Amino acid sequence: DAKTTQPNSMESNEEEPVHLPCNHSTISGTDYIHWYRQLPSQGPEYVIHGLTSNVNNRMASLAIAEDRKSSTLILHRATLRDAAVYYCILRDRFYNNAGNMLTFGGGTRLMVKP
Amino acid sequence: DTGVSQDPRHKITKRGQNVTFRCDPISEHNRLYWYRQTLGQGPEFLTYFQNEAQLEKSRLLSDRFSAERPKGSFSTLEIQRTEQGDSAMYLCASRGPGAGGENEQFFGPGTRLTVL
């Protein structure tokens, strides 16, 4: 699987937008870009995913660079409940290795200040 | 609650003892995964079931570890002769059928194992 690179940690103020970057320069044409987050003492939870176009859902937006070598998860108004570790993960669209298990990196720890 | 459940949530055991964890996936999900997470690290894949068949095992899964999913419903993960290095959070996840590249996985709250 192609690798992703994320900053170890980021800080944000409450109610301000947060942009979490992810580099994936070796992404293949069939890789989806997924984001999961893990709140303290909980299992990871799905946030959003995309292939080529920018995506929006109730939790966040995903902006994907035109060359797909990087992406940015956008939280429009950070709340204290958004403090978590955010993982950027690539998943092949078709290849069924181990049922497409998730390969987590270290993620970005987001701290939200009141 | 129709999410993934895991039992127990916490387990403290002495080195050398056997422990067993249970995972109940979302009922219509035929794919089930076990991951292990140590402090400060992201989760690492351990094993994968499609229905009752165990189709993939990570090299992390030593001979002391065994997982089952009888009847393709709940799953158990057993660790025999526990070692202090087994201390970790054990996470279970499930997903529905279809190409895996797009479908999300749903995680349980995990079982935190402490081996003294």
JSON list of C-alpha atoms in Angstrom, two decimals:
[
{"chain": "A", "resi": 1, "resn": "ASP", "atom": "CA", "xyz": [0.00, 0.00, 0.00]},
{"chain": "A", "resi": 2, "resn": "ALA", "atom": "CA", "xyz": [1.15, 3.53, -0.71]},
{"chain": "A", "resi": 3, "resn": "LYS", "atom": "CA", "xyz": [2.32, 5.43, 2.34]},
{"chain": "A", "resi": 4, "resn": "THR", "atom": "CA", "xyz": [0.92, 8.63, 3.82]},
{"chain": "A", "resi": 5, "resn": "THR", "atom": "CA", "xyz": [2.72, 11.35, 5.75]},
{"chain": "A", "resi": 6, "resn": "GLN", "atom": "CA", "xyz": [1.02, 13.54, 8.34]},
{"chain": "A", "resi": 7, "resn": "PRO", "atom": "CA", "xyz": [2.25, 16.03, 10.94]},
{"chain": "A", "resi": 8, "resn": "ASN", "atom": "CA", "xyz": [2.48, 14.51, 14.39]},
{"chain": "A", "resi": 9, "resn": "SER", "atom": "CA", "xyz": [0.34, 17.14, 16.02]},
{"chain": "A", "resi": 10, "resn": "MET", "atom": "CA", "xyz": [-1.62, 20.32, 15.39]},
{"chain": "A", "resi": 11, "resn": "GLU", "atom": "CA", "xyz": [-3.36, 22.86, 17.55]},
{"chain": "A", "resi": 12, "resn": "SER", "atom": "CA", "xyz": [-6.51, 24.79, 16.90]},
{"chain": "A", "resi": 13, "resn": "ASN", "atom": "CA", "xyz": [-8.77, 27.22, 18.69]},
{"chain": "A", "resi": 14, "resn": "GLU", "atom": "CA", "xyz": [-12.34, 26.29, 19.34]},
{"chain": "A", "resi": 15, "resn": "GLU", "atom": "CA", "xyz": [-14.83, 27.40, 16.66]},
{"chain": "A", "resi": 16, "resn": "GLU", "atom": "CA", "xyz": [-12.06, 28.08, 14.14]},
{"chain": "A", "resi": 17, "resn": "PRO", "atom": "CA", "xyz": [-11.49, 26.05, 10.96]},
{"chain": "A", "resi": 18, "resn": "VAL", "atom": "CA", "xyz": [-8.84, 23.35, 10.98]},
{"chain": "A", "resi": 19, "resn": "HIS", "atom": "CA", "xyz": [-6.93, 22.08, 7.96]},
{"chain": "A", "resi": 20, "resn": "LEU", "atom": "CA", "xyz": [-5.24, 18.73, 8.48]},
{"chain": "A", "resi": 21, "resn": "PRO", "atom": "CA", "xyz": [-2.78, 17.90, 5.69]},
{"chain": "A", "resi": 22, "resn": "CYS", "atom": "CA", "xyz": [-1.77, 14.52, 4.32]},
{"chain": "A", "resi": 23, "resn": "ASN", "atom": "CA", "xyz": [0.90, 13.76, 1.74]},
{"chain": "A", "resi": 24, "resn": "HIS", "atom": "CA", "xyz": [0.64, 10.63, -0.39]},
{"chain": "A", "resi": 25, "resn": "SER", "atom": "CA", "xyz": [3.03, 11.17, -3.26]},
{"chain": "A", "resi": 26, "resn": "THR", "atom": "CA", "xyz": [3.04, 7.48, -4.31]},
{"chain": "A", "resi": 27, "resn": "ILE", "atom": "CA", "xyz": [-0.73, 7.18, -4.54]},
{"chain": "A", "resi": 28, "resn": "SER", "atom": "CA", "xyz": [-1.98, 4.94, -7.34]},
{"chain": "A", "resi": 29, "resn": "GLY", "atom": "CA", "xyz": [-4.83, 5.71, -9.67]},
{"chain": "A", "resi": 30, "resn": "THR", "atom": "CA", "xyz": [-7.12, 3.24, -7.91]},
{"chain": "A", "resi": 31, "resn": "ASP", "atom": "CA", "xyz": [-6.47, 4.39, -4.34]},
{"chain": "A", "resi": 32, "resn": "TYR", "atom": "CA", "xyz": [-9.25, 5.97, -2.35]},
{"chain": "A", "resi": 33, "resn": "ILE", "atom": "CA", "xyz": [-8.21, 8.52, 0.30]},
{"chain": "A", "resi": 34, "resn": "HIS", "atom": "CA", "xyz": [-9.88, 7.74, 3.62]},
{"chain": "A", "resi": 35, "resn": "TRP", "atom": "CA", "xyz": [-9.85, 9.63, 6.89]},
{"chain": "A", "resi": 36, "resn": "TYR", "atom": "CA", "xyz": [-10.60, 8.09, 10.24]},
{"chain": "A", "resi": 37, "resn": "ARG", "atom": "CA", "xyz": [-10.33, 9.67, 13.66]},
{"chain": "A", "resi": 38, "resn": "GLN", "atom": "CA", "xyz": [-9.89, 8.21, 17.10]},
{"chain": "A", "resi": 39, "resn": "LEU", "atom": "CA", "xyz": [-11.23, 10.04, 20.12]},
{"chain": "A", "resi": 40, "resn": "PRO", "atom": "CA", "xyz": [-9.61, 9.32, 23.49]},
{"chain": "A", "resi": 41, "resn": "SER", "atom": "CA", "xyz": [-10.39, 5.84, 24.81]},
{"chain": "A", "resi": 42, "resn": "GLN", "atom": "CA", "xyz": [-12.49, 4.92, 21.77]},
{"chain": "A", "resi": 43, "resn": "GLY", "atom": "CA", "xyz": [-12.06, 2.89, 18.61]},
{"chain": "A", "resi": 44, "resn": "PRO", "atom": "CA", "xyz": [-11.41, 4.72, 15.34]},
{"chain": "A", "resi": 45, "resn": "GLU", "atom": "CA", "xyz": [-14.39, 6.09, 13.46]},
{"chain": "A", "resi": 46, "resn": "TYR", "atom": "CA", "xyz": [-14.82, 6.85, 9.79]},
{"chain": "A", "resi": 47, "resn": "VAL", "atom": "CA", "xyz": [-14.81, 10.52, 8.82]},
{"chain": "A", "resi": 48, "resn": "ILE", "atom": "CA", "xyz": [-14.80, 10.83, 5.06]},
{"chain": "A", "resi": 49, "resn": "HIS", "atom": "CA", "xyz": [-13.29, 9.45, 1.86]},
{"chain": "A", "resi": 50, "resn": "GLY", "atom": "CA", "xyz": [-12.76, 10.50, -1.73]},
{"chain": "A", "resi": 51, "resn": "LEU", "atom": "CA", "xyz": [-11.14, 9.51, -4.99]},
{"chain": "A", "resi": 52, "resn": "THR", "atom": "CA", "xyz": [-10.58, 12.59, -7.14]},
{"chain": "A", "resi": 53, "resn": "SER", "atom": "CA", "xyz": [-13.18, 15.24, -6.40]},
{"chain": "A", "resi": 54, "resn": "ASN", "atom": "CA", "xyz": [-13.59, 17.22, -3.20]},
{"chain": "A", "resi": 55, "resn": "VAL", "atom": "CA", "xyz": [-16.14, 15.73, -0.83]},
{"chain": "A", "resi": 56, "resn": "ASN", "atom": "CA", "xyz": [-18.36, 17.12, 1.89]},
{"chain": "A", "resi": 57, "resn": "ASN", "atom": "CA", "xyz": [-20.35, 15.41, 4.60]},
{"chain": "A", "resi": 58, "resn": "ARG", "atom": "CA", "xyz": [-21.81, 16.37, 7.93]},
{"chain": "A", "resi": 59, "resn": "MET", "atom": "CA", "xyz": [-18.51, 15.84, 9.74]},
{"chain": "A", "resi": 60, "resn": "ALA", "atom": "CA", "xyz": [-15.94, 17.40, 7.46]},
{"chain": "A", "resi": 61, "resn": "SER", "atom": "CA", "xyz": [-14.76, 18.29, 3.96]},
{"chain": "A", "resi": 62, "resn": "LEU", "atom": "CA", "xyz": [-12.00, 16.60, 2.01]},
{"chain": "A", "resi": 63, "resn": "ALA", "atom": "CA", "xyz": [-9.99, 18.63, -0.46]},
{"chain": "A", "resi": 64, "resn": "ILE", "atom": "CA", "xyz": [-7.92, 16.56, -2.88]},
{"chain": "A", "resi": 65, "resn": "ALA", "atom": "CA", "xyz": [-5.08, 18.09, -4.88]},
{"chain": "A", "resi": 66, "resn": "GLU", "atom": "CA", "xyz": [-5.38, 17.94, -8.63]},
{"chain": "A", "resi": 67, "resn": "ASP", "atom": "CA", "xyz": [-2.42, 15.53, -8.90]},
{"chain": "A", "resi": 68, "resn": "ARG", "atom": "CA", "xyz": [-3.83, 13.54, -5.94]},
{"chain": "A", "resi": 69, "resn": "LYS", "atom": "CA", "xyz": [-0.46, 13.56, -4.20]},
{"chain": "A", "resi": 70, "resn": "SER", "atom": "CA", "xyz": [-1.88, 15.36, -1.20]},
{"chain": "A", "resi": 71, "resn": "SER", "atom": "CA", "xyz": [-5.17, 15.99, 0.50]},
{"chain": "A", "resi": 72, "resn": "THR", "atom": "CA", "xyz": [-6.54, 18.11, 3.32]},
{"chain": "A", "resi": 73, "resn": "LEU", "atom": "CA", "xyz": [-9.22, 17.28, 5.83]},
{"chain": "A", "resi": 74, "resn": "ILE", "atom": "CA", "xyz": [-11.14, 20.39, 6.77]},
{"chain": "A", "resi": 75, "resn": "LEU", "atom": "CA", "xyz": [-13.11, 20.77, 9.97]},
{"chain": "A", "resi": 76, "resn": "HIS", "atom": "CA", "xyz": [-15.09, 23.94, 9.44]},
{"chain": "A", "resi": 77, "resn": "ARG", "atom": "CA", "xyz": [-15.56, 24.85, 13.10]},
{"chain": "A", "resi": 78, "resn": "ALA", "atom": "CA", "xyz": [-13.49, 22.87, 15.55]},
{"chain": "A", "resi": 79, "resn": "THR", "atom": "CA", "xyz": [-15.11, 21.96, 18.84]},
{"chain": "A", "resi": 80, "resn": "LEU", "atom": "CA", "xyz": [-13.56, 20.46, 21.94]},
{"chain": "A", "resi": 81, "resn": "ARG", "atom": "CA", "xyz": [-15.13, 17.15, 20.90]},
{"chain": "A", "resi": 82, "resn": "ASP", "atom": "CA", "xyz": [-13.01, 17.15, 17.75]},
{"chain": "A", "resi": 83, "resn": "ALA", "atom": "CA", "xyz": [-9.84, 16.66, 19.77]},
{"chain": "A", "resi": 84, "resn": "ALA", "atom": "CA", "xyz": [-8.61, 13.30, 18.47]},
{"chain": "A", "resi": 85, "resn": "VAL", "atom": "CA", "xyz": [-5.98, 11.55, 16.41]},
{"chain": "A", "resi": 86, "resn": "TYR", "atom": "CA", "xyz": [-6.78, 11.86, 12.70]},
{"chain": "A", "resi": 87, "resn": "TYR", "atom": "CA", "xyz": [-5.54, 9.17, 10.34]},
{"chain": "A", "resi": 88, "resn": "CYS", "atom": "CA", "xyz": [-5.18, 9.53, 6.57]},
{"chain": "A", "resi": 89, "resn": "ILE", "atom": "CA", "xyz": [-5.29, 6.10, 4.90]},
{"chain": "A", "resi": 90, "resn": "LEU", "atom": "CA", "xyz": [-5.13, 4.94, 1.29]},
{"chain": "A", "resi": 91, "resn": "ARG", "atom": "CA", "xyz": [-7.27, 2.00, 0.22]},
{"chain": "A", "resi": 92, "resn": "ASP", "atom": "CA", "xyz": [-7.18, 0.35, -3.17]},
{"chain": "A", "resi": 93, "resn": "ARG", "atom": "CA", "xyz": [-10.47, 0.46, -4.95]},
{"chain": "A", "resi": 94, "resn": "PHE", "atom": "CA", "xyz": [-10.35, -3.11, -6.16]},
{"chain": "A", "resi": 95, "resn": "TYR", "atom": "CA", "xyz": [-7.49, -5.06, -4.57]},
{"chain": "A", "resi": 96, "resn": "ASN", "atom": "CA", "xyz": [-8.96, -7.29, -1.92]},
{"chain": "A", "resi": 97, "resn": "ASN", "atom": "CA", "xyz": [-5.85, -7.99, 0.17]},
{"chain": "A", "resi": 98, "resn": "ALA", "atom": "CA", "xyz": [-7.05, -9.08, 3.60]},
{"chain": "A", "resi": 99, "resn": "GLY", "atom": "CA", "xyz": [-10.45, -7.69, 2.85]},
{"chain": "A", "resi": 100, "resn": "ASN", "atom": "CA", "xyz": [-8.91, -4.27, 2.42]},
{"chain": "A", "resi": 101, "resn": "MET", "atom": "CA", "xyz": [-7.78, -3.98, 5.99]},
{"chain": "A", "resi": 102, "resn": "LEU", "atom": "CA", "xyz": [-6.77, -0.50, 7.12]},
{"chain": "A", "resi": 103, "resn": "THR", "atom": "CA", "xyz": [-3.10, 0.38, 7.38]},
{"chain": "A", "resi": 104, "resn": "PHE", "atom": "CA", "xyz": [-2.77, 3.12, 9.98]},
{"chain": "A", "resi": 105, "resn": "GLY", "atom": "CA", "xyz": [0.21, 5.41, 10.29]},
{"chain": "A", "resi": 106, "resn": "GLY", "atom": "CA", "xyz": [0.89, 7.60, 13.29]},
{"chain": "A", "resi": 107, "resn": "GLY", "atom": "CA", "xyz": [-1.81, 10.12, 12.45]},
{"chain": "A", "resi": 108, "resn": "THR", "atom": "CA", "xyz": [-2.10, 13.74, 13.55]},
{"chain": "A", "resi": 109, "resn": "ARG", "atom": "CA", "xyz": [-3.06, 14.50, 17.11]},
{"chain": "A", "resi": 110, "resn": "LEU", "atom": "CA", "xyz": [-5.38, 17.50, 17.04]},
{"chain": "A", "resi": 111, "resn": "MET", "atom": "CA", "xyz": [-5.60, 19.58, 20.16]},
{"chain": "A", "resi": 112, "resn": "VAL", "atom": "CA", "xyz": [-8.43, 22.09, 20.44]},
{"chain": "A", "resi": 113, "resn": "LYS", "atom": "CA", "xyz": [-8.07, 25.01, 22.80]},
{"chain": "A", "resi": 114, "resn": "PRO", "atom": "CA", "xyz": [-11.14, 26.65, 24.33]},
{"chain": "B", "resi": 1, "resn": "ASP", "atom": "CA", "xyz": [-27.25, 0.17, 19.99]},
{"chain": "B", "resi": 2, "resn": "THR", "atom": "CA", "xyz": [-26.48, -1.58, 16.72]},
{"chain": "B", "resi": 3, "resn": "GLY", "atom": "CA", "xyz": [-22.76, -0.85, 16.59]},
{"chain": "B", "resi": 4, "resn": "VAL", "atom": "CA", "xyz": [-19.81, -3.19, 17.12]},
{"chain": "B", "resi": 5, "resn": "SER", "atom": "CA", "xyz": [-19.51, -4.35, 20.71]},
{"chain": "B", "resi": 6, "resn": "GLN", "atom": "CA", "xyz": [-16.55, -5.87, 22.52]},
{"chain": "B", "resi": 7, "resn": "ASP", "atom": "CA", "xyz": [-16.31, -7.66, 25.82]},
{"chain": "B", "resi": 8, "resn": "PRO", "atom": "CA", "xyz": [-14.68, -7.17, 28.23]},
{"chain": "B", "resi": 9, "resn": "ARG", "atom": "CA", "xyz": [-13.67, -3.53, 27.97]},
{"chain": "B", "resi": 10, "resn": "HIS", "atom": "CA", "xyz": [-10.76, -4.03, 30.31]},
{"chain": "B", "resi": 11, "resn": "LYS", "atom": "CA", "xyz": [-8.79, -7.10, 31.31]},
{"chain": "B", "resi": 12, "resn": "ILE", "atom": "CA", "xyz": [-5.95, -7.35, 33.78]},
{"chain": "B", "resi": 13, "resn": "THR", "atom": "CA", "xyz": [-4.14, -10.65, 33.92]},
{"chain": "B", "resi": 14, "resn": "LYS", "atom": "CA", "xyz": [-0.92, -12.12, 35.19]},
{"chain": "B", "resi": 15, "resn": "ARG", "atom": "CA", "xyz": [1.83, -13.19, 32.84]},
{"chain": "B", "resi": 16, "resn": "GLY", "atom": "CA", "xyz": [1.34, -16.75, 31.68]},
{"chain": "B", "resi": 17, "resn": "GLN", "atom": "CA", "xyz": [-2.45, -16.76, 31.94]},
{"chain": "B", "resi": 18, "resn": "ASN", "atom": "CA", "xyz": [-4.81, -17.24, 28.99]},
{"chain": "B", "resi": 19, "resn": "VAL", "atom": "CA", "xyz": [-7.32, -14.58, 28.03]},
{"chain": "B", "resi": 20, "resn": "THR", "atom": "CA", "xyz": [-10.22, -14.51, 25.59]},
{"chain": "B", "resi": 21, "resn": "PHE", "atom": "CA", "xyz": [-11.95, -11.50, 24.08]},
{"chain": "B", "resi": 22, "resn": "ARG", "atom": "CA", "xyz": [-15.25, -11.39, 22.27]},
{"chain": "B", "resi": 23, "resn": "CYS", "atom": "CA", "xyz": [-16.44, -9.18, 19.42]},
{"chain": "B", "resi": 24, "resn": "ASP", "atom": "CA", "xyz": [-20.00, -8.85, 18.17]},
{"chain": "B", "resi": 25, "resn": "PRO", "atom": "CA", "xyz": [-20.04, -7.14, 14.77]},
{"chain": "B", "resi": 26, "resn": "ILE", "atom": "CA", "xyz": [-22.90, -5.26, 13.19]},
{"chain": "B", "resi": 27, "resn": "SER", "atom": "CA", "xyz": [-25.37, -8.01, 12.36]},
{"chain": "B", "resi": 28, "resn": "GLU", "atom": "CA", "xyz": [-25.42, -7.75, 8.57]},
{"chain": "B", "resi": 29, "resn": "HIS", "atom": "CA", "xyz": [-21.65, -7.38, 8.24]},
{"chain": "B", "resi": 30, "resn": "ASN", "atom": "CA", "xyz": [-19.91, -10.45, 6.87]},
{"chain": "B", "resi": 31, "resn": "ARG", "atom": "CA", "xyz": [-16.35, -9.11, 7.20]},
{"chain": "B", "resi": 32, "resn": "LEU", "atom": "CA", "xyz": [-14.63, -8.87, 10.57]},
{"chain": "B", "resi": 33, "resn": "TYR", "atom": "CA", "xyz": [-11.18, -7.57, 11.50]},
{"chain": "B", "resi": 34, "resn": "TRP", "atom": "CA", "xyz": [-9.02, -7.64, 14.61]},
{"chain": "B", "resi": 35, "resn": "TYR", "atom": "CA", "xyz": [-6.40, -4.94, 15.21]},
{"chain": "B", "resi": 36, "resn": "ARG", "atom": "CA", "xyz": [-3.98, -4.28, 18.04]},
{"chain": "B", "resi": 37, "resn": "GLN", "atom": "CA", "xyz": [-2.98, -0.82, 19.24]},
{"chain": "B", "resi": 38, "resn": "THR", "atom": "CA", "xyz": [-0.14, -0.03, 21.60]},
{"chain": "B", "resi": 39, "resn": "LEU", "atom": "CA", "xyz": [0.21, 3.29, 23.36]},
{"chain": "B", "resi": 40, "resn": "GLY", "atom": "CA", "xyz": [0.94, 6.17, 21.03]},
{"chain": "B", "resi": 41, "resn": "GLN", "atom": "CA", "xyz": [0.73, 4.09, 17.87]},
{"chain": "B", "resi": 42, "resn": "GLY", "atom": "CA", "xyz": [-1.94, 3.57, 15.25]},
{"chain": "B", "resi": 43, "resn": "PRO", "atom": "CA", "xyz": [-3.82, 0.28, 15.17]},
{"chain": "B", "resi": 44, "resn": "GLU", "atom": "CA", "xyz": [-2.09, -2.67, 13.48]},
{"chain": "B", "resi": 45, "resn": "PHE", "atom": "CA", "xyz": [-3.93, -5.36, 11.56]},
{"chain": "B", "resi": 46, "resn": "LEU", "atom": "CA", "xyz": [-4.00, -8.82, 13.13]},
{"chain": "B", "resi": 47, "resn": "THR", "atom": "CA", "xyz": [-6.49, -10.97, 11.26]},
{"chain": "B", "resi": 48, "resn": "TYR", "atom": "CA", "xyz": [-9.51, -10.93, 8.94]},
{"chain": "B", "resi": 49, "resn": "PHE", "atom": "CA", "xyz": [-12.62, -13.07, 8.57]},
{"chain": "B", "resi": 50, "resn": "GLN", "atom": "CA", "xyz": [-15.07, -13.24, 5.73]},
{"chain": "B", "resi": 51, "resn": "ASN", "atom": "CA", "xyz": [-18.09, -14.99, 7.16]},
{"chain": "B", "resi": 52, "resn": "GLU", "atom": "CA", "xyz": [-16.64, -17.89, 9.21]},
{"chain": "B", "resi": 53, "resn": "ALA", "atom": "CA", "xyz": [-13.45, -18.22, 7.16]},
{"chain": "B", "resi": 54, "resn": "GLN", "atom": "CA", "xyz": [-10.24, -16.71, 8.48]},
{"chain": "B", "resi": 55, "resn": "LEU", "atom": "CA", "xyz": [-8.68, -15.46, 5.26]},
{"chain": "B", "resi": 56, "resn": "GLU", "atom": "CA", "xyz": [-5.69, -13.50, 6.43]},
{"chain": "B", "resi": 57, "resn": "LYS", "atom": "CA", "xyz": [-3.36, -13.43, 9.42]},
{"chain": "B", "resi": 58, "resn": "SER", "atom": "CA", "xyz": [-0.66, -10.87, 10.10]},
{"chain": "B", "resi": 59, "resn": "ARG", "atom": "CA", "xyz": [2.84, -11.92, 11.05]},
{"chain": "B", "resi": 60, "resn": "LEU", "atom": "CA", "xyz": [2.07, -10.12, 14.33]},
{"chain": "B", "resi": 61, "resn": "LEU", "atom": "CA", "xyz": [-0.26, -12.99, 15.18]},
{"chain": "B", "resi": 62, "resn": "SER", "atom": "CA", "xyz": [2.10, -15.40, 16.91]},
{"chain": "B", "resi": 63, "resn": "ASP", "atom": "CA", "xyz": [1.28, -19.05, 17.67]},
{"chain": "B", "resi": 64, "resn": "ARG", "atom": "CA", "xyz": [-0.06, -17.97, 21.05]},
{"chain": "B", "resi": 65, "resn": "PHE", "atom": "CA", "xyz": [-2.87, -16.08, 19.38]},
{"chain": "B", "resi": 66, "resn": "SER", "atom": "CA", "xyz": [-5.93, -17.74, 17.90]},
{"chain": "B", "resi": 67, "resn": "ALA", "atom": "CA", "xyz": [-9.09, -16.25, 16.52]},
{"chain": "B", "resi": 68, "resn": "GLU", "atom": "CA", "xyz": [-12.37, -17.86, 15.57]},
{"chain": "B", "resi": 69, "resn": "ARG", "atom": "CA", "xyz": [-15.66, -16.81, 14.10]},
{"chain": "B", "resi": 70, "resn": "PRO", "atom": "CA", "xyz": [-18.02, -19.75, 14.37]},
{"chain": "B", "resi": 71, "resn": "LYS", "atom": "CA", "xyz": [-21.14, -19.45, 12.23]},
{"chain": "B", "resi": 72, "resn": "GLY", "atom": "CA", "xyz": [-19.90, -16.19, 10.84]},
{"chain": "B", "resi": 73, "resn": "SER", "atom": "CA", "xyz": [-21.37, -14.08, 13.61]},
{"chain": "B", "resi": 74, "resn": "PHE", "atom": "CA", "xyz": [-19.40, -13.12, 16.74]},
{"chain": "B", "resi": 75, "resn": "SER", "atom": "CA", "xyz": [-15.66, -13.64, 16.94]},
{"chain": "B", "resi": 76, "resn": "THR", "atom": "CA", "xyz": [-13.26, -14.51, 19.74]},
{"chain": "B", "resi": 77, "resn": "LEU", "atom": "CA", "xyz": [-9.57, -13.73, 20.08]},
{"chain": "B", "resi": 78, "resn": "GLU", "atom": "CA", "xyz": [-7.62, -15.88, 22.52]},
{"chain": "B", "resi": 79, "resn": "ILE", "atom": "CA", "xyz": [-4.12, -15.22, 23.76]},
{"chain": "B", "resi": 80, "resn": "GLN", "atom": "CA", "xyz": [-2.40, -18.12, 25.47]},
{"chain": "B", "resi": 81, "resn": "ARG", "atom": "CA", "xyz": [0.47, -17.76, 27.95]},
{"chain": "B", "resi": 82, "resn": "THR", "atom": "CA", "xyz": [0.24, -13.99, 27.96]},
{"chain": "B", "resi": 83, "resn": "GLU", "atom": "CA", "xyz": [3.40, -11.91, 28.03]},
{"chain": "B", "resi": 84, "resn": "GLN", "atom": "CA", "xyz": [3.87, -8.32, 29.15]},
{"chain": "B", "resi": 85, "resn": "GLY", "atom": "CA", "xyz": [4.39, -7.34, 25.51]},
{"chain": "B", "resi": 86, "resn": "ASP", "atom": "CA", "xyz": [0.81, -8.38, 24.80]},
{"chain": "B", "resi": 87, "resn": "SER", "atom": "CA", "xyz": [-0.44, -5.39, 26.79]},
{"chain": "B", "resi": 88, "resn": "ALA", "atom": "CA", "xyz": [-2.38, -3.30, 24.29]},
{"chain": "B", "resi": 89, "resn": "MET", "atom": "CA", "xyz": [-5.82, -2.27, 23.11]},
{"chain": "B", "resi": 90, "resn": "TYR", "atom": "CA", "xyz": [-7.44, -4.98, 20.98]},
{"chain": "B", "resi": 91, "resn": "LEU", "atom": "CA", "xyz": [-9.88, -3.53, 18.49]},
{"chain": "B", "resi": 92, "resn": "CYS", "atom": "CA", "xyz": [-12.51, -5.28, 16.43]},
{"chain": "B", "resi": 93, "resn": "ALA", "atom": "CA", "xyz": [-14.05, -3.84, 13.28]},
{"chain": "B", "resi": 94, "resn": "SER", "atom": "CA", "xyz": [-16.63, -5.00, 10.77]},
{"chain": "B", "resi": 95, "resn": "ARG", "atom": "CA", "xyz": [-17.88, -4.00, 7.36]},
{"chain": "B", "resi": 96, "resn": "GLY", "atom": "CA", "xyz": [-20.47, -5.08, 4.87]},
{"chain": "B", "resi": 97, "resn": "PRO", "atom": "CA", "xyz": [-19.98, -6.90, 1.57]},
{"chain": "B", "resi": 98, "resn": "GLY", "atom": "CA", "xyz": [-18.60, -5.24, -1.54]},
{"chain": "B", "resi": 99, "resn": "ALA", "atom": "CA", "xyz": [-15.29, -3.90, -2.71]},
{"chain": "B", "resi": 100, "resn": "GLY", "atom": "CA", "xyz": [-13.29, -2.87, 0.30]},
{"chain": "B", "resi": 101, "resn": "GLY", "atom": "CA", "xyz": [-11.71, 0.17, -1.20]},
{"chain": "B", "resi": 102, "resn": "GLU", "atom": "CA", "xyz": [-14.74, 2.28, -0.56]},
{"chain": "B", "resi": 103, "resn": "ASN", "atom": "CA", "xyz": [-16.69, 0.69, 2.28]},
{"chain": "B", "resi": 104, "resn": "GLU", "atom": "CA", "xyz": [-16.00, 2.01, 5.72]},
{"chain": "B", "resi": 105, "resn": "GLN", "atom": "CA", "xyz": [-15.09, -0.13, 8.68]},
{"chain": "B", "resi": 106, "resn": "PHE", "atom": "CA", "xyz": [-16.97, 0.22, 11.93]},
{"chain": "B", "resi": 107, "resn": "PHE", "atom": "CA", "xyz": [-14.90, -0.19, 15.06]},
{"chain": "B", "resi": 108, "resn": "GLY", "atom": "CA", "xyz": [-15.82, -1.36, 18.51]},
{"chain": "B", "resi": 109, "resn": "PRO", "atom": "CA", "xyz": [-14.64, 0.40, 21.67]},
{"chain": "B", "resi": 110, "resn": "GLY", "atom": "CA", "xyz": [-11.79, -2.07, 22.15]},
{"chain": "B", "resi": 111, "resn": "THR", "atom": "CA", "xyz": [-10.59, -4.32, 24.96]},
{"chain": "B", "resi": 112, "resn": "ARG", "atom": "CA", "xyz": [-7.66, -2.95, 26.91]},
{"chain": "B", "resi": 113, "resn": "LEU", "atom": "CA", "xyz": [-5.40, -5.76, 28.10]},
{"chain": "B", "resi": 114, "resn": "THR", "atom": "CA", "xyz": [-2.85, -5.25, 30.85]},
{"chain": "B", "resi": 115, "resn": "VAL", "atom": "CA", "xyz": [-0.47, -8.10, 31.55]},
{"chain": "B", "resi": 116, "resn": "LEU", "atom": "CA", "xyz": [1.28, -7.82, 34.92]}
]
